[in-house]
Coordinates of C-alpha atoms and ligand atoms in Angstrom, one line a residue:
E1 CA 6.4 -83.7 121.6
L2 CA 2.8 -83.9 122.9
E3 CA -0.1 -81.9 120.9
M4 CA -1.9 -79.5 123.0
P5 CA -5.4 -81.3 122.9
A6 CA -3.8 -85.0 123.9
F7 CA -2.4 -82.7 126.7
I8 CA -4.7 -80.5 128.3
A9 CA -6.9 -82.9 129.6
T10 CA -5.1 -83.4 132.4
K11 CA -5.0 -81.2 134.7
V12 CA -1.9 -78.7 136.0
S13 CA -0.8 -78.3 138.9
Q14 CA 0.8 -75.3 140.3
Y15 CA 2.7 -77.0 142.4
S16 CA 5.7 -78.4 140.5
C17 CA 6.1 -81.0 142.8
Q18 CA 3.3 -82.7 141.7
R19 CA 4.9 -82.2 137.7
K20 CA 7.7 -83.6 136.0
T21 CA 10.5 -81.4 134.9
T22 CA 12.6 -82.7 132.4
L23 CA 15.7 -80.9 130.6
D24 CA 13.9 -80.7 127.4
N25 CA 12.6 -77.5 127.4
Y26 CA 10.1 -76.8 124.4
N27 CA 9.2 -72.6 125.4
K28 CA 13.3 -71.7 126.2
K29 CA 12.9 -68.6 124.7
F30 CA 9.8 -68.2 127.5
T31 CA 11.6 -69.5 130.1
D32 CA 14.7 -67.3 129.4
A33 CA 12.9 -64.3 129.3
F34 CA 11.0 -64.7 132.5
E35 CA 14.4 -65.4 134.1
V36 CA 15.4 -62.3 132.7
M37 CA 12.6 -60.5 134.7
A38 CA 13.1 -62.6 138.3
E39 CA 17.3 -61.9 138.2
N40 CA 16.4 -58.3 137.5
Y41 CA 13.3 -58.5 140.3
E42 CA 15.7 -61.0 142.8
F43 CA 18.2 -57.5 142.0
K44 CA 15.5 -55.1 143.3
E45 CA 14.2 -57.4 146.2
N46 CA 10.8 -57.6 145.0
E47 CA 10.2 -61.1 146.6
I48 CA 6.8 -61.4 144.9
F49 CA 7.6 -60.6 141.5
C50 CA 10.6 -62.5 141.7
L51 CA 8.7 -65.8 142.6
E52 CA 5.5 -65.4 139.9
F53 CA 8.5 -64.9 137.3
L54 CA 10.4 -67.8 138.3
R55 CA 6.8 -69.8 138.9
A56 CA 5.8 -69.1 135.3
A57 CA 9.4 -70.0 134.0
S58 CA 9.1 -73.6 136.1
L59 CA 5.5 -74.4 135.1
L60 CA 6.6 -73.6 131.5
K61 CA 9.5 -75.9 131.4
S62 CA 7.5 -78.7 132.6
L63 CA 5.2 -78.6 129.4
P64 CA 5.2 -81.3 127.0
F65 CA 4.9 -78.9 123.9
S66 CA 5.6 -75.8 122.7
V67 CA 4.0 -72.6 123.2
T68 CA 2.3 -70.7 120.0
R69 CA -0.9 -69.2 120.7
M70 CA -2.0 -67.7 123.7
K71 CA -4.7 -70.3 123.5
D72 CA -2.3 -72.7 124.4
I73 CA -1.4 -71.4 128.2
Q74 CA -5.2 -71.0 128.7
G75 CA -6.5 -72.9 132.2
L76 CA -2.7 -73.2 133.4
P77 CA -1.7 -71.9 136.8
C78 CA 0.7 -69.1 137.3
M79 CA 0.2 -67.0 134.4
G80 CA -0.1 -63.6 136.0
D81 CA -1.0 -60.4 133.9
Q82 CA 2.3 -59.7 134.1
V83 CA 3.6 -63.2 132.7
R84 CA 0.6 -63.2 129.4
D85 CA 1.5 -60.1 128.6
I86 CA 5.3 -60.9 127.7
I87 CA 4.5 -64.4 126.5
E88 CA 1.9 -62.6 124.4
E89 CA 4.7 -60.2 123.2
I90 CA 7.3 -63.1 122.3
I91 CA 4.4 -64.8 120.0
E92 CA 3.7 -61.9 118.1
E93 CA 7.1 -60.1 117.8
G94 CA 9.8 -62.6 118.8
E95 CA 11.2 -61.1 121.6
S96 CA 10.0 -58.8 124.6
S97 CA 10.4 -55.3 124.6
R98 CA 10.4 -55.4 128.5
V99 CA 12.9 -57.8 128.8
K100 CA 15.4 -56.3 126.1
E101 CA 15.0 -52.7 128.6
V102 CA 15.9 -54.9 131.3
L103 CA 18.6 -56.4 129.7
N104 CA 20.2 -53.1 128.6
D105 CA 19.4 -51.7 132.1
E106 CA 22.4 -50.2 133.6
R107 CA 22.0 -51.4 137.1
Y108 CA 20.5 -55.1 135.7
K109 CA 24.3 -55.0 134.0
A110 CA 25.8 -54.0 137.0
F111 CA 23.8 -56.3 139.4
K112 CA 24.9 -59.4 136.7
Q113 CA 28.2 -58.8 136.8
F114 CA 29.0 -58.3 140.7
T115 CA 27.0 -61.3 141.6
S116 CA 28.6 -63.4 139.2
V117 CA 31.6 -63.0 142.0
F118 CA 31.5 -66.0 144.3
G119 CA 31.0 -64.4 147.3
V120 CA 29.2 -60.9 146.0
G121 CA 25.6 -61.0 147.1
V122 CA 22.4 -58.3 145.8
K123 CA 23.5 -56.4 149.5
T124 CA 26.9 -56.2 148.4
S125 CA 26.2 -55.2 144.9
E126 CA 24.1 -52.3 145.4
K127 CA 26.7 -50.9 147.6
W128 CA 28.9 -51.0 145.0
Y129 CA 26.7 -50.0 142.8
R130 CA 25.8 -46.6 144.9
M131 CA 29.3 -45.8 145.1
G132 CA 29.0 -45.4 141.1
L133 CA 30.8 -48.6 140.1
R134 CA 29.8 -50.8 137.2
T135 CA 31.6 -53.4 136.3
V136 CA 34.0 -56.3 137.8
E137 CA 37.1 -54.3 136.1
E138 CA 36.4 -51.6 138.1
V139 CA 35.6 -53.3 141.2
K140 CA 39.0 -54.7 140.9
A141 CA 40.8 -51.7 140.0
D142 CA 39.3 -49.5 143.3
K143 CA 41.8 -50.7 146.4
T144 CA 40.5 -48.4 148.8
L145 CA 37.1 -51.2 149.2
K146 CA 37.2 -53.8 152.0
L147 CA 36.3 -57.3 150.7
S148 CA 35.3 -60.3 152.4
K149 CA 38.2 -63.6 152.6
M150 CA 35.4 -64.9 149.9
Q151 CA 35.2 -62.5 147.9
K152 CA 38.7 -61.8 147.5
A153 CA 38.7 -65.6 146.6
G154 CA 36.2 -65.1 144.4
F155 CA 38.3 -62.3 142.3
L156 CA 41.7 -64.0 142.2
Y157 CA 39.6 -67.1 140.4
Y158 CA 37.1 -65.1 138.7
E159 CA 38.0 -66.4 135.3
D160 CA 37.6 -70.3 136.3
L161 CA 34.4 -69.8 138.6
V162 CA 32.9 -68.3 136.0
S163 CA 33.0 -71.0 133.4
C164 CA 31.1 -73.5 133.6
V165 CA 31.9 -76.8 135.7
S166 CA 31.1 -80.0 133.2
K167 CA 30.1 -83.6 134.3
A168 CA 34.0 -84.7 133.1
E169 CA 34.7 -82.7 136.1
A170 CA 32.2 -83.2 138.2
D171 CA 33.6 -87.4 138.2
A172 CA 37.0 -86.3 138.5
V173 CA 36.1 -83.9 141.6
S174 CA 34.1 -86.9 142.9
L175 CA 36.6 -89.0 143.4
I176 CA 38.9 -87.0 145.2
V177 CA 36.2 -86.0 147.5
K178 CA 34.9 -89.9 147.7
N179 CA 39.1 -90.6 147.9
T180 CA 39.6 -88.7 150.9
V181 CA 36.4 -89.0 152.6
C182 CA 37.2 -93.3 152.4
S183 CA 40.5 -92.7 154.0
F184 CA 39.1 -91.5 157.1
L185 CA 35.9 -93.0 157.1
P186 CA 35.3 -95.9 155.0
D187 CA 31.9 -96.9 155.4
A188 CA 31.2 -93.6 154.5
L189 CA 28.1 -92.7 151.6
V190 CA 29.3 -89.4 149.5
T191 CA 26.4 -88.7 147.0
I192 CA 27.0 -85.8 144.4
T193 CA 23.8 -83.6 144.6
G194 CA 22.8 -80.6 143.5
G195 CA 22.2 -80.2 139.4
F196 CA 24.2 -82.9 138.5
R197 CA 22.3 -85.5 140.2
R198 CA 19.6 -84.0 138.3
G199 CA 21.5 -85.1 134.8
K200 CA 22.6 -81.9 133.9
N201 CA 25.6 -81.9 132.4
I202 CA 27.4 -78.5 133.7
G203 CA 27.0 -76.6 136.5
H204 CA 28.1 -73.2 138.6
D205 CA 29.5 -75.8 141.3
I206 CA 29.6 -79.3 142.6
D207 CA 27.7 -80.8 145.8
F208 CA 28.5 -83.6 147.8
L209 CA 26.5 -85.3 151.1
I210 CA 28.3 -87.1 153.2
T211 CA 27.0 -89.3 155.5
N212 CA 28.4 -92.3 157.8
P213 CA 25.3 -95.3 158.0
G214 CA 26.0 -97.1 161.8
P215 CA 26.0 -95.4 165.2
R216 CA 29.1 -93.6 164.8
E217 CA 29.1 -90.2 163.6
D218 CA 32.5 -88.2 163.1
D219 CA 32.5 -84.1 164.1
E220 CA 36.1 -84.4 163.2
L221 CA 35.8 -85.9 159.4
L222 CA 35.0 -82.2 157.4
H223 CA 38.4 -80.9 159.5
K224 CA 40.6 -83.7 158.3
V225 CA 39.5 -83.7 155.1
I226 CA 39.9 -80.1 154.6
D227 CA 43.3 -80.5 156.4
L228 CA 44.4 -83.2 154.5
W229 CA 43.4 -81.2 151.1
K230 CA 45.0 -78.0 152.4
K231 CA 48.2 -80.6 153.3
Q232 CA 48.3 -82.1 149.6
G233 CA 47.9 -78.4 148.1
L234 CA 44.4 -78.8 146.9
L235 CA 42.5 -76.2 149.0
L236 CA 42.3 -72.6 147.3
Y237 CA 39.0 -71.5 149.7
C238 CA 37.0 -72.7 152.7
D239 CA 34.9 -71.9 154.7
I240 CA 33.5 -74.4 157.4
I241 CA 30.5 -73.6 158.8
E242 CA 29.7 -75.4 162.0
S243 CA 26.7 -77.8 162.7
T244 CA 23.9 -75.4 164.1
F245 CA 21.3 -78.7 164.3
V246 CA 18.9 -78.6 167.7
K247 CA 17.1 -81.9 168.2
E248 CA 13.2 -81.4 169.2
Q249 CA 13.6 -78.1 167.2
L250 CA 10.6 -77.5 164.8
P251 CA 11.6 -77.8 160.8
S252 CA 12.2 -74.2 159.5
R253 CA 9.0 -72.5 157.7
K254 CA 11.2 -70.3 156.0
V255 CA 10.7 -70.8 152.4
D256 CA 14.7 -69.9 151.9
A257 CA 16.4 -70.7 155.0
M258 CA 19.5 -72.3 155.0
D259 CA 20.1 -75.2 156.8
H260 CA 21.5 -76.0 160.3
F261 CA 24.1 -79.2 158.9
Q262 CA 27.7 -78.6 159.2
K263 CA 29.5 -77.9 155.6
C264 CA 31.7 -76.3 153.8
F265 CA 32.0 -74.0 151.0
A266 CA 35.0 -74.5 149.3
I267 CA 37.4 -74.1 146.3
L268 CA 39.4 -77.1 145.0
K269 CA 42.2 -77.3 142.8
L270 CA 41.5 -79.3 139.8
Y271 CA 44.8 -80.5 137.9
Q272 CA 43.9 -81.2 134.0
P273 CA 46.7 -82.8 131.7
R274 CA 46.8 -80.7 129.3
V275 CA 47.7 -82.1 125.6
D276 CA 51.7 -82.0 125.1
N277 CA 51.4 -80.1 122.5
S278 CA 54.6 -78.0 121.8
T279 CA 54.2 -74.8 122.6
C280 CA 53.8 -75.8 126.0
N281 CA 57.4 -77.1 125.8
T282 CA 58.8 -74.3 123.7
S283 CA 57.2 -71.9 126.4
K284 CA 59.0 -74.7 129.4
K285 CA 62.3 -74.4 127.7
L286 CA 62.5 -71.1 127.0
G287 CA 61.6 -70.1 131.1
M288 CA 58.4 -68.3 129.7
A289 CA 55.6 -68.3 132.1
E290 CA 54.4 -71.8 133.0
V291 CA 51.4 -73.2 131.4
K292 CA 48.7 -72.9 134.2
D293 CA 47.7 -76.9 134.7
W294 CA 44.7 -76.5 136.9
K295 CA 41.3 -75.3 137.2
A296 CA 39.5 -73.8 140.1
I297 CA 36.3 -75.5 141.0
R298 CA 33.8 -74.7 143.9
V299 CA 32.9 -77.2 145.9
D300 CA 30.1 -77.8 148.3
L301 CA 30.4 -80.5 151.0
V302 CA 27.5 -81.3 153.7
I303 CA 27.8 -83.8 156.8
T304 CA 24.5 -84.9 157.8
P305 CA 23.5 -87.3 160.4
F306 CA 22.1 -90.7 159.0
E307 CA 18.9 -90.4 159.8
Q308 CA 18.6 -86.6 158.7
Y309 CA 20.3 -88.2 154.9
A310 CA 16.9 -88.6 153.1
Y311 CA 15.7 -84.9 153.9
A312 CA 19.1 -83.6 152.8
L313 CA 19.6 -85.4 149.7
L314 CA 15.9 -84.6 148.4
G315 CA 16.6 -80.6 149.7
W316 CA 20.4 -80.6 148.4
T317 CA 18.9 -82.0 145.1
G318 CA 16.8 -79.6 144.2
S319 CA 16.0 -78.0 142.1
R320 CA 15.5 -74.9 144.3
Q321 CA 12.4 -74.1 143.1
F322 CA 11.1 -78.0 143.3
G323 CA 12.4 -77.5 147.2
R324 CA 10.3 -74.4 147.3
D325 CA 6.9 -75.8 145.9
L326 CA 7.8 -78.8 148.3
R327 CA 7.9 -77.2 151.5
R328 CA 4.6 -74.9 150.2
Y329 CA 2.8 -77.9 149.5
A330 CA 3.3 -79.2 152.3
A331 CA 2.4 -76.7 154.9
H332 CA -0.7 -75.4 152.9
E333 CA -1.7 -78.9 151.0
R334 CA -1.0 -81.3 153.9
K335 CA -0.4 -79.0 157.1
M336 CA 2.9 -80.2 157.3
I337 CA 6.5 -78.9 158.0
L338 CA 9.5 -79.5 155.3
D339 CA 13.1 -78.8 155.7
N340 CA 16.2 -79.8 154.6
H341 CA 16.1 -81.8 157.8
A342 CA 12.6 -83.3 158.7
L343 CA 8.7 -83.8 157.9
Y344 CA 6.6 -82.5 160.9
D345 CA 3.0 -83.3 160.9
R346 CA 1.4 -80.2 162.3
R347 CA -1.9 -82.5 163.1
K348 CA -0.5 -85.4 164.9
R349 CA 2.2 -83.3 166.1
I350 CA 5.0 -86.0 165.3
F351 CA 7.7 -85.9 163.3
L352 CA 7.5 -88.4 160.7
K353 CA 10.7 -90.7 160.0
S354 CA 12.0 -91.2 156.7
G355 CA 15.2 -93.8 155.3
S356 CA 14.6 -92.5 151.5
E357 CA 13.2 -90.0 149.2
E358 CA 10.5 -92.5 147.9
E359 CA 9.6 -92.4 151.6
I360 CA 9.2 -88.6 152.3
F361 CA 7.2 -88.3 149.1
A362 CA 5.2 -91.2 150.4
H363 CA 4.9 -89.1 154.0
L364 CA 3.4 -86.2 151.6
G365 CA 1.0 -88.1 149.4
L366 CA 2.9 -87.2 146.6
D367 CA 3.7 -89.7 143.6
Y368 CA 7.5 -90.0 143.7
V369 CA 8.9 -87.5 140.8
Q370 CA 12.8 -88.8 139.8
P371 CA 15.4 -86.8 140.3
W372 CA 16.2 -86.0 136.7
E373 CA 12.2 -84.7 136.4
R374 CA 12.9 -82.6 139.1
N375 CA 14.3 -79.9 137.2
A376 CA 11.7 -77.3 138.0
Ligands
TTP401 P1 23.0 -75.4 144.3 O1 24.1 -75.9 144.3 O2 23.1 -73.6 144.5 O3 22.2 -75.4 142.9 P2 22.4 -75.9 141.9 O4 22.9 -77.2 141.7 O5 20.7 -76.8 141.5 O6 22.8 -75.5 140.2 P3 24.1 -75.1 140.1 O7 24.7 -75.7 138.6 O8 23.7 -73.6 139.8 O9 24.9 -75.2 141.2 O10 22.5 -75.8 145.4 C1 21.9 -76.9 145.5 C2 20.5 -77.1 145.9 O11 20.5 -77.2 147.3 C3 19.5 -76.0 145.3 O12 18.3 -77.1 144.7 C4 18.9 -75.8 147.0 C5 19.4 -76.9 148.1 N1 20.6 -75.4 148.8 C6 20.0 -76.0 150.3 O13 19.0 -76.5 150.5 N2 20.9 -75.3 151.3 C7 21.7 -74.0 151.3 O14 22.1 -73.8 152.1 C8 22.2 -74.1 149.8 C9 23.5 -73.1 149.3 C10 21.4 -75.0 148.9
MN402 MN1 24.9 -77.0 142.5
MN403 MN1 23.1 -72.2 141.9
MN404 MN1 25.9 -75.4 145.6

């Protein structure tokens, strides 16, 4: 942990893509508080305030020291009045009354529960809240509600899905994905992305990028993989989204736009051989309910053309805030448009090709930031 004065000499950028943010967070009590505030504003669809708190959280995560006095944040970007008020409260009282208020708020608590269900977002939560529903149990019990296929799966596997995915589970699923993909396309490249690529040891899902180096493209690959898992009884849910990519089209300028890759949001059945303890054997002998020997795991599979692979890797590695800042930096500092498919230089009116993440940073005039330093 660095001392404050040694650190202050270097100017901190307002963009997280110009900072290094590892998983060591010296300011967790502040960043947890900001994330609650941001989430509450997200539930209220106040994007401006939501982003203000997310940016502040992200900035404090990148500091190599713990903030203990208001002086410590002097001269730092992303520290607006709302943010400073909460920092001050936490420094003085050990906690923030505004954050406590949110944590006790009926609407926040209900939305927090609803959005923890796979397939349920702010819009659905709003609807359920207006109907007077407050808990996941109440939603489950209400048989008049029309649930989407995704939400039905979300409730069916709720307990498994809210319990986080471990690194060991990610490695096990990774083997399954690689083996299945390579049984159809031996040269395919399968890469774990998302939080696990940033070095996290838990996640809410496991993200994979799949590409085929060389000329051959196989639009059927994803369908073949999914069909095989279905046949093997490993697929609990899947929603395949076909590619909507249009060549020559300029990258999307929207900060949180979905990309156009063929992809699949799935739930896989991961078998977990249990330690052979006597209780299990007894229950089997007695014909009691079998002990569940699997866990439902959320898996995202994304198929990318090889020439877009570096852009897809950068986008899907995240963090979400790191990606937002990369695109904001490209637009505002370089007059370029970046998305998960390409980088477009608006001054030169050309697409900039990249075969690696390093090349994308170089095109943007940024120092390279390692995946484990992107936990913004
Ligand atoms: P997530 O899986 O949502 O997030 P994560 O892996 O960082 O964290 P968690 O442990 O909660 O799973 O998304 C991974 C990254 O992919 C994220 O930075 C945003 C990006 N992403 C896209 O680029 N396009 C998309 O359509 C989605 C869903 C995510
Ligand atoms: Mn993820
Ligand atoms: Mn997530
Ligand atoms: Mn994901």
